mmCIF file of C-alpha atoms and ligand atoms in Angstrom:
data_model
loop_
_atom_site.group_PDB
_atom_site.id
_atom_site.type_symbol
_atom_site.label_atom_id
_atom_site.label_comp_id
_atom_site.label_asym_id
_atom_site.label_seq_id
_atom_site.Cartn_x
_atom_site.Cartn_y
_atom_site.Cartn_z
ATOM 1 C CA UNK A 1275 111.639 92.395 -8.742
ATOM 2 C CA UNK A 1276 107.705 91.749 -9.058
ATOM 3 C CA UNK A 1277 104.938 91.344 -6.989
ATOM 4 C CA UNK A 1278 102.940 89.072 -4.556
ATOM 5 C CA UNK A 1279 99.299 89.836 -3.234
ATOM 6 C CA UNK A 1280 97.309 87.461 -0.908
ATOM 7 C CA UNK A 1281 93.535 87.861 0.730
ATOM 8 C CA UNK A 1282 91.683 85.731 2.956
ATOM 9 C CA UNK A 1283 88.240 87.226 3.619
ATOM 10 C CA UNK A 1284 84.764 86.992 3.126
ATOM 11 C CA UNK A 1285 84.939 88.932 -0.289
ATOM 12 C CA UNK A 1286 85.300 87.407 -3.637
ATOM 13 C CA UNK A 1287 89.202 87.098 -3.690
ATOM 14 C CA UNK A 1288 89.918 87.504 -7.464
ATOM 15 C CA UNK A 1289 89.004 91.106 -7.803
ATOM 16 C CA UNK A 1290 90.509 92.071 -4.611
ATOM 17 C CA UNK A 1291 93.740 90.164 -5.988
ATOM 18 C CA UNK A 1292 93.690 91.870 -9.367
ATOM 19 C CA UNK A 1293 93.467 95.396 -7.840
ATOM 20 C CA UNK A 1294 96.439 94.711 -5.745
ATOM 21 C CA UNK A 1295 98.248 93.412 -8.585
ATOM 22 C CA UNK A 1296 97.632 96.542 -10.613
ATOM 23 C CA UNK A 1297 98.886 98.721 -7.582
ATOM 24 C CA UNK A 1298 102.484 96.354 -7.955
ATOM 25 C CA UNK A 1299 102.837 97.169 -11.756
ATOM 26 C CA UNK A 1300 105.474 99.962 -11.259
ATOM 27 C CA UNK A 1301 107.823 97.115 -10.313
ATOM 28 C CA UNK A 1302 107.832 95.709 -13.730
ATOM 29 C CA UNK A 1303 106.856 92.194 -14.933
ATOM 30 C CA UNK A 1304 106.362 89.719 -17.702
ATOM 31 C CA UNK A 1305 103.392 87.474 -16.563
ATOM 32 C CA UNK A 1306 100.759 87.473 -14.262
ATOM 33 C CA UNK A 1307 98.420 84.787 -12.284
ATOM 34 C CA UNK A 1308 96.076 84.184 -9.327
ATOM 35 C CA UNK A 1309 95.078 81.077 -7.567
ATOM 36 C CA UNK A 1310 91.603 80.933 -5.603
ATOM 37 C CA UNK A 1311 90.931 78.450 -3.054
ATOM 38 C CA UNK A 1312 87.032 77.311 -3.289
ATOM 39 C CA UNK A 1313 86.437 75.171 -0.497
ATOM 40 C CA UNK A 1314 88.384 72.278 -1.533
ATOM 41 C CA UNK A 1315 89.355 73.220 -5.048
ATOM 42 C CA UNK A 1316 92.223 75.393 -6.247
ATOM 43 C CA UNK A 1317 91.516 77.108 -9.470
ATOM 44 C CA UNK A 1318 94.740 78.731 -11.073
ATOM 45 C CA UNK A 1319 94.561 81.269 -13.830
ATOM 46 C CA UNK A 1320 97.946 82.695 -15.229
ATOM 47 C CA UNK A 1321 99.296 84.033 -18.326
ATOM 48 C CA UNK A 1322 102.429 85.716 -19.785
ATOM 49 C CA UNK A 1323 101.788 89.507 -20.762
ATOM 50 C CA UNK A 1324 99.779 91.823 -19.033
ATOM 51 C CA UNK A 1325 97.395 92.022 -16.159
ATOM 52 C CA UNK A 1326 94.886 93.225 -18.775
ATOM 53 C CA UNK A 1327 95.501 89.851 -20.535
ATOM 54 C CA UNK A 1328 94.656 87.847 -17.342
ATOM 55 C CA UNK A 1329 91.696 89.837 -16.982
ATOM 56 C CA UNK A 1330 90.757 88.724 -20.352
ATOM 57 C CA UNK A 1331 91.426 85.037 -19.738
ATOM 58 C CA UNK A 1332 89.440 85.432 -16.466
ATOM 59 C CA UNK A 1333 86.481 87.020 -18.042
ATOM 60 C CA UNK A 1334 86.538 83.920 -20.600
ATOM 61 C CA UNK A 1335 85.764 81.192 -17.868
ATOM 62 C CA UNK A 1336 83.487 80.623 -15.014
ATOM 63 C CA UNK A 1337 84.104 83.137 -12.332
ATOM 64 C CA UNK A 1338 86.533 82.359 -9.540
ATOM 65 C CA UNK A 1339 84.172 82.615 -6.263
ATOM 66 C CA UNK A 1340 86.499 81.631 -3.466
ATOM 67 C CA UNK A 1341 87.292 84.116 -0.695
ATOM 68 C CA UNK A 1342 91.042 82.875 -0.314
ATOM 69 C CA UNK A 1343 93.861 83.690 -2.960
ATOM 70 C CA UNK A 1344 96.972 84.534 -3.840
ATOM 71 C CA UNK A 1345 98.446 86.454 -7.041
ATOM 72 C CA UNK A 1346 101.654 87.364 -8.535
ATOM 73 C CA UNK A 1347 103.250 89.387 -11.189
ATOM 74 C CA UNK A 1348 106.470 87.717 -12.473
ATOM 75 C CA UNK A 1349 109.909 89.039 -13.761
ATOM 76 C CA UNK A 1350 111.415 86.026 -15.035
ATOM 77 C CA UNK A 1351 114.645 84.875 -13.885
ATOM 78 C CA UNK A 1352 114.511 81.192 -14.530
ATOM 79 C CA UNK A 1353 112.603 79.847 -17.630
ATOM 80 C CA UNK A 1354 111.019 82.286 -20.493
ATOM 81 C CA UNK A 1355 107.991 84.338 -19.750
ATOM 82 C CA UNK A 1356 105.599 81.912 -20.798
ATOM 83 C CA UNK A 1357 102.116 80.716 -19.609
ATOM 84 C CA UNK A 1358 103.615 77.681 -18.008
ATOM 85 C CA UNK A 1359 106.491 79.458 -16.147
ATOM 86 C CA UNK A 1360 103.853 81.841 -14.951
ATOM 87 C CA UNK A 1361 102.734 81.876 -11.194
ATOM 88 C CA UNK A 1362 101.175 80.509 -9.228
ATOM 89 C CA UNK A 1363 102.923 77.056 -9.363
ATOM 90 C CA UNK A 1364 101.666 73.658 -7.699
ATOM 91 C CA UNK A 1365 102.857 70.517 -6.432
ATOM 92 C CA UNK A 1366 102.203 67.564 -8.811
ATOM 93 C CA UNK A 1367 99.130 66.224 -6.565
ATOM 94 C CA UNK A 1368 97.694 69.773 -6.879
ATOM 95 C CA UNK A 1369 97.147 70.128 -2.954
ATOM 96 C CA UNK A 1370 99.737 72.921 -2.413
ATOM 97 C CA UNK A 1371 99.885 76.078 -4.470
ATOM 98 C CA UNK A 1372 102.213 79.030 -4.250
ATOM 99 C CA UNK A 1373 103.764 82.191 -5.812
ATOM 100 C CA UNK A 1374 107.399 83.241 -5.115
ATOM 101 C CA UNK A 1375 109.417 86.461 -5.419
ATOM 102 C CA UNK A 1376 113.270 85.591 -5.538
ATOM 103 C CA UNK A 1377 115.656 83.364 -6.766
ATOM 104 C CA UNK A 1378 116.149 79.662 -5.457
ATOM 105 C CA UNK A 1379 119.951 79.360 -5.816
ATOM 106 C CA UNK A 1380 120.411 75.403 -5.501
ATOM 107 C CA UNK A 1381 117.260 74.837 -7.430
ATOM 108 C CA UNK A 1382 118.552 72.479 -9.855
ATOM 109 C CA UNK A 1383 119.958 70.140 -7.072
ATOM 110 C CA UNK A 1384 116.873 70.130 -5.743
ATOM 111 C CA UNK A 1385 115.012 69.358 -8.903
ATOM 112 C CA UNK A 1386 117.234 66.472 -9.749
ATOM 113 C CA UNK A 1387 116.855 65.012 -6.258
ATOM 114 C CA UNK A 1388 113.077 65.103 -6.914
ATOM 115 C CA UNK A 1389 113.106 63.748 -10.407
ATOM 116 C CA UNK A 1390 115.177 61.012 -9.166
ATOM 117 C CA UNK A 1391 112.064 60.018 -7.048
ATOM 118 C CA UNK A 1392 109.627 60.185 -9.636
ATOM 119 C CA UNK A 1393 108.342 63.846 -9.669
ATOM 120 C CA UNK A 1394 107.495 65.303 -12.861
ATOM 121 C CA UNK A 1395 108.144 69.232 -13.468
ATOM 122 C CA UNK A 1396 106.060 71.047 -15.967
ATOM 123 C CA UNK A 1397 107.737 74.705 -15.871
ATOM 124 C CA UNK A 1398 111.444 75.688 -16.082
ATOM 125 C CA UNK A 1399 111.330 77.845 -12.888
ATOM 126 C CA UNK A 1400 113.153 77.656 -9.906
ATOM 127 C CA UNK A 1401 110.092 78.288 -8.047
ATOM 128 C CA UNK A 1402 108.201 74.926 -9.063
ATOM 129 C CA UNK A 1403 111.284 73.226 -7.227
ATOM 130 C CA UNK A 1404 109.605 74.873 -4.260
ATOM 131 C CA UNK A 1405 106.146 73.860 -5.024
ATOM 132 C CA UNK A 1406 106.726 70.249 -5.646
ATOM 133 C CA UNK A 1407 109.038 69.967 -2.509
ATOM 134 C CA UNK A 1408 106.259 71.262 -0.508
ATOM 135 C CA UNK A 1409 104.030 68.836 -2.181
ATOM 136 C CA UNK A 1410 106.489 65.786 -1.651
ATOM 137 C CA UNK A 1411 107.379 66.339 1.778
ATOM 138 C CA UNK A 1412 103.672 67.212 2.931
ATOM 139 C CA UNK A 1413 102.305 64.470 5.282
ATOM 140 C CA UNK A 1414 99.199 66.678 6.588
ATOM 141 C CA UNK A 1415 100.964 69.400 8.586
ATOM 142 C CA UNK A 1416 101.669 72.651 6.372
ATOM 143 C CA UNK A 1417 103.615 74.594 8.725
ATOM 144 C CA UNK A 1418 105.982 71.514 9.395
ATOM 145 C CA UNK A 1419 106.502 71.052 5.805
ATOM 146 C CA UNK A 1420 107.354 74.762 5.107
ATOM 147 C CA UNK A 1421 109.746 74.369 7.991
ATOM 148 C CA UNK A 1422 111.549 71.558 6.421
ATOM 149 C CA UNK A 1423 111.674 72.825 3.089
ATOM 150 C CA UNK A 1424 112.937 75.961 3.711
ATOM 151 C CA UNK A 1425 115.869 74.289 5.788
ATOM 152 C CA UNK A 1426 116.714 73.108 2.545
ATOM 153 C CA UNK A 1427 116.462 75.877 0.179
ATOM 154 C CA UNK A 1428 119.092 78.422 -0.641
ATOM 155 C CA UNK A 1429 118.721 81.948 -2.073
ATOM 156 C CA UNK A 1430 115.880 84.704 -1.875
ATOM 157 C CA UNK A 1431 112.378 83.973 -1.201
ATOM 158 C CA UNK A 1432 109.058 85.762 -0.468
ATOM 159 C CA UNK A 1433 106.381 82.994 -0.484
ATOM 160 C CA UNK A 1434 102.584 82.900 -0.425
ATOM 161 C CA UNK A 1435 101.260 79.176 0.012
ATOM 162 C CA UNK A 1436 97.910 77.897 -0.087
ATOM 163 C CA UNK A 1437 96.986 74.123 0.742
ATOM 164 C CA UNK A 1438 93.372 72.428 -0.548
ATOM 165 C CA UNK A 1439 93.419 70.594 2.688
ATOM 166 C CA UNK A 1440 93.579 73.800 4.750
ATOM 167 C CA UNK A 1441 91.122 76.161 2.569
ATOM 168 C CA UNK A 1442 90.678 78.719 5.292
ATOM 169 C CA UNK A 1443 94.743 79.639 5.697
ATOM 170 C CA UNK A 1444 97.284 81.583 3.583
ATOM 171 C CA UNK A 1445 100.962 80.649 4.804
ATOM 172 C CA UNK A 1446 103.553 83.287 4.342
ATOM 173 C CA UNK A 1447 107.468 83.304 4.752
ATOM 174 C CA UNK A 1448 110.341 85.270 3.355
ATOM 175 C CA UNK A 1449 113.859 85.611 3.418
ATOM 176 C CA UNK A 1450 115.976 88.581 1.560
ATOM 177 C CA UNK A 1451 112.912 89.367 -0.318
ATOM 178 C CA UNK A 1452 110.147 91.828 0.988
ATOM 179 C CA UNK A 1453 106.834 90.868 2.293
ATOM 180 C CA UNK A 1454 104.428 92.215 4.536
ATOM 181 C CA UNK A 1455 101.097 91.408 6.380
ATOM 182 C CA UNK A 1456 97.991 93.577 6.025
ATOM 183 C CA UNK A 1457 95.412 93.126 9.021
ATOM 184 C CA UNK A 1458 91.765 93.787 8.119
ATOM 185 C CA UNK A 1459 88.511 93.267 9.751
ATOM 186 C CA UNK A 1460 87.595 89.816 9.315
ATOM 187 C CA UNK A 1461 90.110 89.721 6.332
ATOM 188 C CA UNK A 1462 93.851 89.688 6.114
ATOM 189 C CA UNK A 1463 96.251 90.396 3.411
ATOM 190 C CA UNK A 1464 100.011 89.605 2.338
ATOM 191 C CA UNK A 1465 101.937 91.709 -0.116
ATOM 192 C CA UNK A 1466 105.213 92.334 -1.434
ATOM 193 C CA UNK A 1467 104.589 96.271 -0.701
ATOM 194 C CA UNK A 1468 102.467 98.762 0.691
ATOM 195 C CA UNK A 1469 100.524 100.178 -2.149
ATOM 196 C CA UNK A 1470 99.047 96.713 -3.162
ATOM 197 C CA UNK A 1471 97.072 96.954 0.155
ATOM 198 C CA UNK A 1472 96.931 100.423 1.112
ATOM 199 C CA UNK A 1473 93.303 101.001 0.006
ATOM 200 C CA UNK A 1474 92.054 98.130 2.198
ATOM 201 C CA UNK A 1475 94.127 98.394 5.605
ATOM 202 C CA UNK A 1476 96.744 100.896 7.073
ATOM 203 C CA UNK A 1477 97.509 98.126 9.613
ATOM 204 C CA UNK A 1478 100.847 96.530 8.525
ATOM 205 C CA UNK A 1479 103.298 94.210 9.788
ATOM 206 C CA UNK A 1480 106.664 93.652 7.944
ATOM 207 C CA UNK A 1481 107.548 90.030 8.188
ATOM 208 C CA UNK A 1482 111.233 89.092 9.347
ATOM 209 C CA UNK A 1483 113.455 86.975 7.837
ATOM 210 C CA UNK A 1484 112.215 83.453 8.006
ATOM 211 C CA UNK A 1485 109.422 84.260 10.303
ATOM 212 C CA UNK A 1486 106.491 82.153 9.147
ATOM 213 C CA UNK A 1487 102.821 83.901 9.139
ATOM 214 C CA UNK A 1488 99.508 81.935 9.225
ATOM 215 C CA UNK A 1489 96.645 84.190 8.260
ATOM 216 C CA UNK A 1490 93.052 83.066 8.778
ATOM 217 C CA UNK A 1491 89.929 85.493 8.312
ATOM 218 C CA UNK A 1492 90.131 86.251 11.997
ATOM 219 C CA UNK A 1493 93.768 86.927 12.755
ATOM 220 C CA UNK A 1494 97.200 86.172 11.978
ATOM 221 C CA UNK A 1495 99.584 83.764 13.797
ATOM 222 C CA UNK A 1496 103.645 84.285 13.667
ATOM 223 C CA UNK A 1497 106.262 81.362 14.272
ATOM 224 C CA UNK A 1498 109.801 81.141 14.214
ATOM 225 C CA UNK A 1499 112.113 78.579 12.417
ATOM 226 C CA UNK A 1500 111.486 76.332 15.554
ATOM 227 C CA UNK A 1501 107.819 76.902 15.014
ATOM 228 C CA UNK A 1502 107.518 78.643 18.274
ATOM 229 C CA UNK A 1503 104.914 81.039 18.512
ATOM 230 C CA UNK A 1504 106.050 84.409 18.328
HETATM 231 N N1 LIG B 2768 112.721 83.328 -9.873
HETATM 232 C C1 LIG B 2768 111.358 82.970 -10.367
HETATM 233 C C2 LIG B 2768 110.743 82.918 -11.896
HETATM 234 O O1 LIG B 2768 111.581 83.189 -12.683
HETATM 235 C C3 LIG B 2768 110.455 84.203 -9.558
HETATM 236 C C4 LIG B 2768 110.747 85.634 -10.333
HETATM 237 C C5 LIG B 2768 110.145 86.597 -9.552
HETATM 238 O O2 LIG B 2768 110.443 86.935 -8.537
HETATM 239 O O3 LIG B 2768 109.275 87.303 -10.190
HETATM 240 O O4 LIG B 2768 109.952 82.607 -12.001
#
């Protein structure tokens, strides 16, 4: 078990994500990474090893200045703990990026299905299948794409998803893996567990199985599996 944190607000996302990941270190992990959306660009920095290694990698490059992002600590289940297998993972066109806790049980079937259709994979993870599927089925509506993909996926997942086409949103959905939503003032959060965001908000909602949350700076909207607003 490992950790997810996500932030959308007015502040720089990167330090908030790193701080949240540090608070989740107690869950154990072998790799760490973050993705930050800056306008229409998604920058991913990830590494095997400790969060200190991730901080070092971040300090050696231009700062990530966006105010929307997702972060992850990985406990490898499919694929060795390597830089390539660390999260976040993105689809082939680089538009959709996600972090995942859990196990996609039918990933091999889904992966082969995509490979036959020309999708190229860069990691050994079960997680990348979800990123590639989202990208493959995406026709301009992220919410509809998430609904379609989770109807095909078997297993457990907590997912934090960002899309370069909608730089002011974070999407979250879970099944049999924990995920909470934190409500702030002009900023909102996702996390695997309360300690990740406790220093920033005490207003917390536990996402239910297969509920989809859409976070903006101003608020959070919830949808059921039929995409009816809750
Ligand atoms: N199954 C995924 C992987 O091996 C996610 C593991 C996790 O929950 O950290 O990359």
